[in-house]
Amino acid sequence: DAGVIQSPRHEVTEMGQEVTLRCKPISGHNSLFWYRQTMMRGLELLIYFNNNVPIDDSGMPEDRFSAKMPNASFSTLKIQPSEPRDSAVYFCASSLDGSGGAGEQFFGPGTRLTVL
Amino acid sequence: GNSVTQMEGPVTLSEEAFLTINCTYTATGYPSLFWYVQYPGEGLQLLLKATKADDKGSNKGFEATYRKETTSFHLEKGSVQVSDSAVYFCALSGRTGKLIFGQGTTLQVKP
């Protein structure tokens, strides 16, 4: 298996531009997670989906952030408009959850976003 | 609510030294416990896990025992190598499917 695939790996953009990050989870996994990692705030869960449905988006910083999962093999995280404080590494992770709680999460390599 | 607390880093050790990274948790019910490792420039990957009290997870020479009485899951390794330099995250699972991560502990091993 190719693992979790994220694109792009690096993104440099200017303040005010729209940014779209993409994720392909591991085939057969039914949960997908978006995280943000910064030196100041560490690893933060932004949103997670189960069976393509958003379950918890309480970590999404503000309305400028949105995430979709149109099917089991693809998800996007969009920032519009972007701001310099959005600069971070964004990780996507997927897991196969049975009943009773979280299974192991498999992380992608991350997208390093720099907003100038 | 559920939470995880790790010892603050960075932890700097010489090669072949003994490693302990402390992790304590607060949780309702009986969560599973995990240690993840993040090597420079990479995503997190599972190092080991334990799903019930007194279970010991182990991998690559690392061990951690699920201690319900002390709500702890300390990570240990008898002899660290330079290649173990990374950031280590303790985490617990919730019933909702989320993982709750600690803040991470940076380990630096010097030759």
PDB file of C-alpha atoms in Angstrom:
ATOM      1  CA  ASP A   1       0.000   0.000   0.000  1.00  0.00           C
ATOM      2  CA  ALA A   2       1.223   3.511  -0.778  1.00  0.00           C
ATOM      3  CA  GLY A   3       0.209   4.888   2.586  1.00  0.00           C
ATOM      4  CA  VAL A   4      -1.531   8.211   3.088  1.00  0.00           C
ATOM      5  CA  ILE A   5      -0.763  10.547   0.202  1.00  0.00           C
ATOM      6  CA  GLN A   6      -0.747  14.310   0.589  1.00  0.00           C
ATOM      7  CA  SER A   7      -0.237  17.020  -1.990  1.00  0.00           C
ATOM      8  CA  PRO A   8       1.414  19.343  -2.418  1.00  0.00           C
ATOM      9  CA  ARG A   9       4.376  18.622  -0.132  1.00  0.00           C
ATOM     10  CA  HIS A  10       5.303  22.292  -0.021  1.00  0.00           C
ATOM     11  CA  GLU A  11       3.187  25.344  -0.716  1.00  0.00           C
ATOM     12  CA  VAL A  12       4.282  28.956  -0.664  1.00  0.00           C
ATOM     13  CA  THR A  13       1.610  31.555  -1.214  1.00  0.00           C
ATOM     14  CA  GLU A  14       0.849  35.168  -0.529  1.00  0.00           C
ATOM     15  CA  MET A  15      -1.528  36.482   2.075  1.00  0.00           C
ATOM     16  CA  GLY A  16      -5.098  36.568   0.808  1.00  0.00           C
ATOM     17  CA  GLN A  17      -4.723  33.714  -1.635  1.00  0.00           C
ATOM     18  CA  GLU A  18      -6.764  30.538  -1.506  1.00  0.00           C
ATOM     19  CA  VAL A  19      -4.906  27.381  -0.531  1.00  0.00           C
ATOM     20  CA  THR A  20      -6.146  23.823  -1.088  1.00  0.00           C
ATOM     21  CA  LEU A  21      -4.464  20.851   0.522  1.00  0.00           C
ATOM     22  CA  ARG A  22      -5.276  17.348  -0.662  1.00  0.00           C
ATOM     23  CA  CYS A  23      -5.265  13.950   0.966  1.00  0.00           C
ATOM     24  CA  LYS A  24      -5.796  10.392  -0.209  1.00  0.00           C
ATOM     25  CA  PRO A  25      -6.286   8.024   2.737  1.00  0.00           C
ATOM     26  CA  ILE A  26      -5.275   4.392   2.822  1.00  0.00           C
ATOM     27  CA  SER A  27      -7.742   2.289   0.875  1.00  0.00           C
ATOM     28  CA  GLY A  28     -10.322   0.688   3.159  1.00  0.00           C
ATOM     29  CA  HIS A  29      -9.835   3.111   6.041  1.00  0.00           C
ATOM     30  CA  ASN A  30     -13.044   4.731   7.237  1.00  0.00           C
ATOM     31  CA  SER A  31     -11.753   7.623   9.351  1.00  0.00           C
ATOM     32  CA  LEU A  32      -9.750  10.610   8.178  1.00  0.00           C
ATOM     33  CA  PHE A  33      -8.116  13.326  10.289  1.00  0.00           C
ATOM     34  CA  TRP A  34      -6.604  16.723   9.506  1.00  0.00           C
ATOM     35  CA  TYR A  35      -3.955  18.075  11.900  1.00  0.00           C
ATOM     36  CA  ARG A  36      -1.889  21.228  12.051  1.00  0.00           C
ATOM     37  CA  GLN A  37       1.564  21.325  13.627  1.00  0.00           C
ATOM     38  CA  THR A  38       3.460  24.443  14.677  1.00  0.00           C
ATOM     39  CA  MET A  39       6.305  25.081  17.089  1.00  0.00           C
ATOM     40  CA  MET A  40       4.119  27.304  19.229  1.00  0.00           C
ATOM     41  CA  ARG A  41       0.969  25.184  19.448  1.00  0.00           C
ATOM     42  CA  GLY A  42       2.235  21.687  18.786  1.00  0.00           C
ATOM     43  CA  LEU A  43      -0.052  19.164  17.086  1.00  0.00           C
ATOM     44  CA  GLU A  44      -3.691  20.236  16.808  1.00  0.00           C
ATOM     45  CA  LEU A  45      -6.609  18.211  15.473  1.00  0.00           C
ATOM     46  CA  LEU A  46      -8.595  20.398  13.085  1.00  0.00           C
ATOM     47  CA  ILE A  47     -11.361  18.069  11.923  1.00  0.00           C
ATOM     48  CA  TYR A  48     -12.092  14.425  11.471  1.00  0.00           C
ATOM     49  CA  PHE A  49     -14.425  12.404   9.280  1.00  0.00           C
ATOM     50  CA  ASN A  50     -15.927   8.994   9.760  1.00  0.00           C
ATOM     51  CA  ASN A  51     -17.412   7.276   6.702  1.00  0.00           C
ATOM     52  CA  ASN A  52     -17.023  10.586   4.819  1.00  0.00           C
ATOM     53  CA  VAL A  53     -19.133  12.498   7.364  1.00  0.00           C
ATOM     54  CA  PRO A  54     -17.575  15.268   9.478  1.00  0.00           C
ATOM     55  CA  ILE A  55     -17.815  14.164  13.104  1.00  0.00           C
ATOM     56  CA  ASP A  56     -15.907  16.842  14.971  1.00  0.00           C
ATOM     57  CA  ASP A  57     -14.779  20.162  13.512  1.00  0.00           C
ATOM     58  CA  SER A  58     -14.279  21.934  16.818  1.00  0.00           C
ATOM     59  CA  GLY A  59     -10.588  22.365  16.080  1.00  0.00           C
ATOM     60  CA  MET A  60     -11.114  24.361  12.890  1.00  0.00           C
ATOM     61  CA  PRO A  61      -9.678  27.767  13.753  1.00  0.00           C
ATOM     62  CA  GLU A  62     -12.221  29.976  12.010  1.00  0.00           C
ATOM     63  CA  ASP A  63     -14.500  30.316   9.025  1.00  0.00           C
ATOM     64  CA  ARG A  64     -11.573  30.750   6.690  1.00  0.00           C
ATOM     65  CA  PHE A  65     -10.930  27.020   7.046  1.00  0.00           C
ATOM     66  CA  SER A  66     -13.141  24.399   5.440  1.00  0.00           C
ATOM     67  CA  ALA A  67     -12.769  20.676   4.787  1.00  0.00           C
ATOM     68  CA  LYS A  68     -14.604  18.247   2.575  1.00  0.00           C
ATOM     69  CA  MET A  69     -14.599  14.545   1.954  1.00  0.00           C
ATOM     70  CA  PRO A  70     -16.633  13.889  -1.187  1.00  0.00           C
ATOM     71  CA  ASN A  71     -15.776  10.186  -1.224  1.00  0.00           C
ATOM     72  CA  ALA A  72     -13.849   7.577   0.717  1.00  0.00           C
ATOM     73  CA  SER A  73     -10.617   8.142  -1.189  1.00  0.00           C
ATOM     74  CA  PHE A  74     -10.235  11.914  -1.189  1.00  0.00           C
ATOM     75  CA  SER A  75     -10.363  14.894   1.152  1.00  0.00           C
ATOM     76  CA  THR A  76      -9.469  18.557   0.888  1.00  0.00           C
ATOM     77  CA  LEU A  77      -8.637  21.251   3.410  1.00  0.00           C
ATOM     78  CA  LYS A  78      -9.138  24.754   2.092  1.00  0.00           C
ATOM     79  CA  ILE A  79      -8.002  28.068   3.546  1.00  0.00           C
ATOM     80  CA  GLN A  80      -9.572  31.174   2.048  1.00  0.00           C
ATOM     81  CA  PRO A  81      -8.204  33.790   2.450  1.00  0.00           C
ATOM     82  CA  SER A  82      -4.863  32.625   3.811  1.00  0.00           C
ATOM     83  CA  GLU A  83      -2.924  34.590   6.424  1.00  0.00           C
ATOM     84  CA  PRO A  84       0.719  34.423   7.573  1.00  0.00           C
ATOM     85  CA  ARG A  85      -0.361  32.856  10.882  1.00  0.00           C
ATOM     86  CA  ASP A  86      -1.656  29.861   8.929  1.00  0.00           C
ATOM     87  CA  SER A  87       1.931  28.882   8.147  1.00  0.00           C
ATOM     88  CA  ALA A  88       2.401  25.376   9.526  1.00  0.00           C
ATOM     89  CA  VAL A  89       2.761  21.746   8.564  1.00  0.00           C
ATOM     90  CA  TYR A  90      -0.613  20.166   7.858  1.00  0.00           C
ATOM     91  CA  PHE A  91      -0.946  16.419   8.286  1.00  0.00           C
ATOM     92  CA  CYS A  92      -3.623  14.087   7.090  1.00  0.00           C
ATOM     93  CA  ALA A  93      -4.085  10.729   8.825  1.00  0.00           C
ATOM     94  CA  SER A  94      -6.424   7.798   8.321  1.00  0.00           C
ATOM     95  CA  SER A  95      -7.496   4.819  10.363  1.00  0.00           C
ATOM     96  CA  LEU A  96      -9.749   1.805  10.312  1.00  0.00           C
ATOM     97  CA  ASP A  97     -12.003   1.955  13.314  1.00  0.00           C
ATOM     98  CA  GLY A  98     -13.810  -1.024  14.648  1.00  0.00           C
ATOM     99  CA  SER A  99     -16.295  -0.668  17.423  1.00  0.00           C
ATOM    100  CA  GLY A 100     -15.108   0.725  20.718  1.00  0.00           C
ATOM    101  CA  GLY A 101     -12.692   3.469  19.862  1.00  0.00           C
ATOM    102  CA  ALA A 102      -9.731   4.690  17.889  1.00  0.00           C
ATOM    103  CA  GLY A 103      -7.495   2.422  15.927  1.00  0.00           C
ATOM    104  CA  GLU A 104      -3.952   3.185  14.906  1.00  0.00           C
ATOM    105  CA  GLN A 105      -3.706   6.320  12.823  1.00  0.00           C
ATOM    106  CA  PHE A 106      -1.466   6.365   9.755  1.00  0.00           C
ATOM    107  CA  PHE A 107      -0.032   9.763   8.951  1.00  0.00           C
ATOM    108  CA  GLY A 108       0.878  11.242   5.617  1.00  0.00           C
ATOM    109  CA  PRO A 109       4.171  13.084   5.075  1.00  0.00           C
ATOM    110  CA  GLY A 110       2.532  16.475   5.561  1.00  0.00           C
ATOM    111  CA  THR A 111       2.207  19.684   3.567  1.00  0.00           C
ATOM    112  CA  ARG A 112       4.469  22.519   4.651  1.00  0.00           C
ATOM    113  CA  LEU A 113       2.518  25.737   4.074  1.00  0.00           C
ATOM    114  CA  THR A 114       4.185  29.135   4.079  1.00  0.00           C
ATOM    115  CA  VAL A 115       2.011  32.215   3.745  1.00  0.00           C
ATOM    116  CA  LEU A 116       3.996  35.364   3.013  1.00  0.00           C
TER     117      LEU A 116
ATOM    118  CA  GLY B   1     -12.086  15.687  29.760  1.00  0.00           C
ATOM    119  CA  ASN B   2      -9.396  13.373  28.494  1.00  0.00           C
ATOM    120  CA  SER B   3      -5.838  14.691  28.468  1.00  0.00           C
ATOM    121  CA  VAL B   4      -2.214  13.579  28.182  1.00  0.00           C
ATOM    122  CA  THR B   5       0.793  15.158  29.870  1.00  0.00           C
ATOM    123  CA  GLN B   6       4.369  14.428  28.853  1.00  0.00           C
ATOM    124  CA  MET B   7       7.629  15.509  30.357  1.00  0.00           C
ATOM    125  CA  GLU B   8       9.044  18.581  28.746  1.00  0.00           C
ATOM    126  CA  GLY B   9      12.018  18.315  26.473  1.00  0.00           C
ATOM    127  CA  PRO B  10      14.404  18.435  24.985  1.00  0.00           C
ATOM    128  CA  VAL B  11      15.970  15.321  26.424  1.00  0.00           C
ATOM    129  CA  THR B  12      19.637  15.021  25.522  1.00  0.00           C
ATOM    130  CA  LEU B  13      21.428  11.716  26.053  1.00  0.00           C
ATOM    131  CA  SER B  14      24.658  10.079  25.035  1.00  0.00           C
ATOM    132  CA  GLU B  15      24.538   6.976  22.871  1.00  0.00           C
ATOM    133  CA  GLU B  16      23.823   3.772  24.855  1.00  0.00           C
ATOM    134  CA  ALA B  17      22.250   5.689  27.746  1.00  0.00           C
ATOM    135  CA  PHE B  18      18.960   4.614  29.331  1.00  0.00           C
ATOM    136  CA  LEU B  19      15.871   6.527  28.242  1.00  0.00           C
ATOM    137  CA  THR B  20      12.685   7.311  30.126  1.00  0.00           C
ATOM    138  CA  ILE B  21      10.037   9.697  28.836  1.00  0.00           C
ATOM    139  CA  ASN B  22       7.213  10.155  31.307  1.00  0.00           C
ATOM    140  CA  CYS B  23       3.583  10.215  30.244  1.00  0.00           C
ATOM    141  CA  THR B  24       0.516  10.480  32.443  1.00  0.00           C
ATOM    142  CA  TYR B  25      -3.084  10.682  31.390  1.00  0.00           C
ATOM    143  CA  THR B  26      -6.561  11.623  32.560  1.00  0.00           C
ATOM    144  CA  ALA B  27      -9.429   9.705  31.049  1.00  0.00           C
ATOM    145  CA  THR B  28     -12.855   8.301  31.695  1.00  0.00           C
ATOM    146  CA  GLY B  29     -13.326   4.664  30.951  1.00  0.00           C
ATOM    147  CA  TYR B  30     -10.543   2.451  29.633  1.00  0.00           C
ATOM    148  CA  PRO B  31      -8.718   4.090  26.751  1.00  0.00           C
ATOM    149  CA  SER B  32      -6.023   2.529  24.625  1.00  0.00           C
ATOM    150  CA  LEU B  33      -2.609   4.160  24.962  1.00  0.00           C
ATOM    151  CA  PHE B  34      -0.067   4.854  22.252  1.00  0.00           C
ATOM    152  CA  TRP B  35       3.427   6.162  21.643  1.00  0.00           C
ATOM    153  CA  TYR B  36       4.040   7.779  18.272  1.00  0.00           C
ATOM    154  CA  VAL B  37       7.415   8.898  16.918  1.00  0.00           C
ATOM    155  CA  GLN B  38       8.123  11.689  14.439  1.00  0.00           C
ATOM    156  CA  TYR B  39      11.476  11.696  12.679  1.00  0.00           C
ATOM    157  CA  PRO B  40      12.678  14.990  11.166  1.00  0.00           C
ATOM    158  CA  GLY B  41      10.679  16.006   8.118  1.00  0.00           C
ATOM    159  CA  GLU B  42       8.215  13.131   8.412  1.00  0.00           C
ATOM    160  CA  GLY B  43       4.731  12.436   9.718  1.00  0.00           C
ATOM    161  CA  LEU B  44       4.026  10.602  12.938  1.00  0.00           C
ATOM    162  CA  GLN B  45       4.215   6.821  12.998  1.00  0.00           C
ATOM    163  CA  LEU B  46       3.050   4.376  15.613  1.00  0.00           C
ATOM    164  CA  LEU B  47       5.851   3.099  17.837  1.00  0.00           C
ATOM    165  CA  LEU B  48       3.875   0.913  20.252  1.00  0.00           C
ATOM    166  CA  LYS B  49       0.496   0.602  21.918  1.00  0.00           C
ATOM    167  CA  ALA B  50      -1.325  -1.032  24.806  1.00  0.00           C
ATOM    168  CA  THR B  51      -5.045  -1.607  24.946  1.00  0.00           C
ATOM    169  CA  LYS B  52      -5.701  -2.575  28.573  1.00  0.00           C
ATOM    170  CA  ALA B  53      -4.259  -2.261  32.055  1.00  0.00           C
ATOM    171  CA  ASP B  54      -0.934  -4.047  32.675  1.00  0.00           C
ATOM    172  CA  ASP B  55      -0.359  -4.581  28.956  1.00  0.00           C
ATOM    173  CA  LYS B  56       3.189  -3.910  27.811  1.00  0.00           C
ATOM    174  CA  GLY B  57       3.732  -2.519  24.333  1.00  0.00           C
ATOM    175  CA  SER B  58       7.142  -2.990  22.762  1.00  0.00           C
ATOM    176  CA  ASN B  59       8.881  -2.271  19.478  1.00  0.00           C
ATOM    177  CA  LYS B  60      12.445  -1.543  18.314  1.00  0.00           C
ATOM    178  CA  GLY B  61      13.754  -1.903  21.858  1.00  0.00           C
ATOM    179  CA  PHE B  62      11.236   0.571  23.279  1.00  0.00           C
ATOM    180  CA  GLU B  63       8.743  -0.502  25.946  1.00  0.00           C
ATOM    181  CA  ALA B  64       5.847   1.039  27.825  1.00  0.00           C
ATOM    182  CA  THR B  65       3.470  -0.509  30.376  1.00  0.00           C
ATOM    183  CA  TYR B  66      -0.131   0.594  30.832  1.00  0.00           C
ATOM    184  CA  ARG B  67      -0.373   1.410  34.565  1.00  0.00           C
ATOM    185  CA  LYS B  68      -3.959   2.113  35.508  1.00  0.00           C
ATOM    186  CA  GLU B  69      -3.188   2.662  39.204  1.00  0.00           C
ATOM    187  CA  THR B  70      -0.800   5.502  38.419  1.00  0.00           C
ATOM    188  CA  THR B  71      -2.471   6.530  35.119  1.00  0.00           C
ATOM    189  CA  SER B  72       0.898   6.360  33.404  1.00  0.00           C
ATOM    190  CA  PHE B  73       2.441   4.989  30.224  1.00  0.00           C
ATOM    191  CA  HIS B  74       6.140   5.833  30.470  1.00  0.00           C
ATOM    192  CA  LEU B  75       8.375   5.093  27.484  1.00  0.00           C
ATOM    193  CA  GLU B  76      11.692   3.340  28.139  1.00  0.00           C
ATOM    194  CA  LYS B  77      14.636   2.060  26.168  1.00  0.00           C
ATOM    195  CA  GLY B  78      17.695   0.445  27.656  1.00  0.00           C
ATOM    196  CA  SER B  79      20.281   1.751  25.196  1.00  0.00           C
ATOM    197  CA  VAL B  80      19.509   4.612  22.836  1.00  0.00           C
ATOM    198  CA  GLN B  81      21.138   5.175  19.474  1.00  0.00           C
ATOM    199  CA  VAL B  82      21.731   8.342  17.475  1.00  0.00           C
ATOM    200  CA  SER B  83      19.041   7.136  15.075  1.00  0.00           C
ATOM    201  CA  ASP B  84      16.463   7.346  17.902  1.00  0.00           C
ATOM    202  CA  SER B  85      16.688  11.139  17.800  1.00  0.00           C
ATOM    203  CA  ALA B  86      13.127  12.265  17.118  1.00  0.00           C
ATOM    204  CA  VAL B  87      10.015  13.718  18.731  1.00  0.00           C
ATOM    205  CA  TYR B  88       7.947  11.264  20.780  1.00  0.00           C
ATOM    206  CA  PHE B  89       4.222  11.710  21.364  1.00  0.00           C
ATOM    207  CA  CYS B  90       2.114   9.930  23.957  1.00  0.00           C
ATOM    208  CA  ALA B  91      -1.569   9.578  23.059  1.00  0.00           C
ATOM    209  CA  LEU B  92      -4.795   8.017  24.237  1.00  0.00           C
ATOM    210  CA  SER B  93      -7.891   6.991  22.368  1.00  0.00           C
ATOM    211  CA  GLY B  94     -11.342   8.250  23.091  1.00  0.00           C
ATOM    212  CA  ARG B  95     -14.623   6.531  22.423  1.00  0.00           C
ATOM    213  CA  THR B  96     -15.384   9.081  19.728  1.00  0.00           C
ATOM    214  CA  GLY B  97     -12.542   7.881  17.523  1.00  0.00           C
ATOM    215  CA  LYS B  98     -10.137  10.712  18.228  1.00  0.00           C
ATOM    216  CA  LEU B  99      -6.629  10.420  19.581  1.00  0.00           C
ATOM    217  CA  ILE B 100      -5.631  12.859  22.292  1.00  0.00           C
ATOM    218  CA  PHE B 101      -1.920  13.682  21.935  1.00  0.00           C
ATOM    219  CA  GLY B 102       0.539  15.021  24.455  1.00  0.00           C
ATOM    220  CA  GLN B 103       2.684  17.990  23.529  1.00  0.00           C
ATOM    221  CA  GLY B 104       5.608  15.855  22.361  1.00  0.00           C
ATOM    222  CA  THR B 105       9.092  15.343  23.786  1.00  0.00           C
ATOM    223  CA  THR B 106      12.178  15.942  21.680  1.00  0.00           C
ATOM    224  CA  LEU B 107      14.960  13.385  22.144  1.00  0.00           C
ATOM    225  CA  GLN B 108      18.459  14.183  20.983  1.00  0.00           C
ATOM    226  CA  VAL B 109      21.060  11.412  21.178  1.00  0.00           C
ATOM    227  CA  LYS B 110      24.707  12.404  20.813  1.00  0.00           C
ATOM    228  CA  PRO B 111      27.438  10.016  19.660  1.00  0.00           C
TER     229      PRO B 111
END
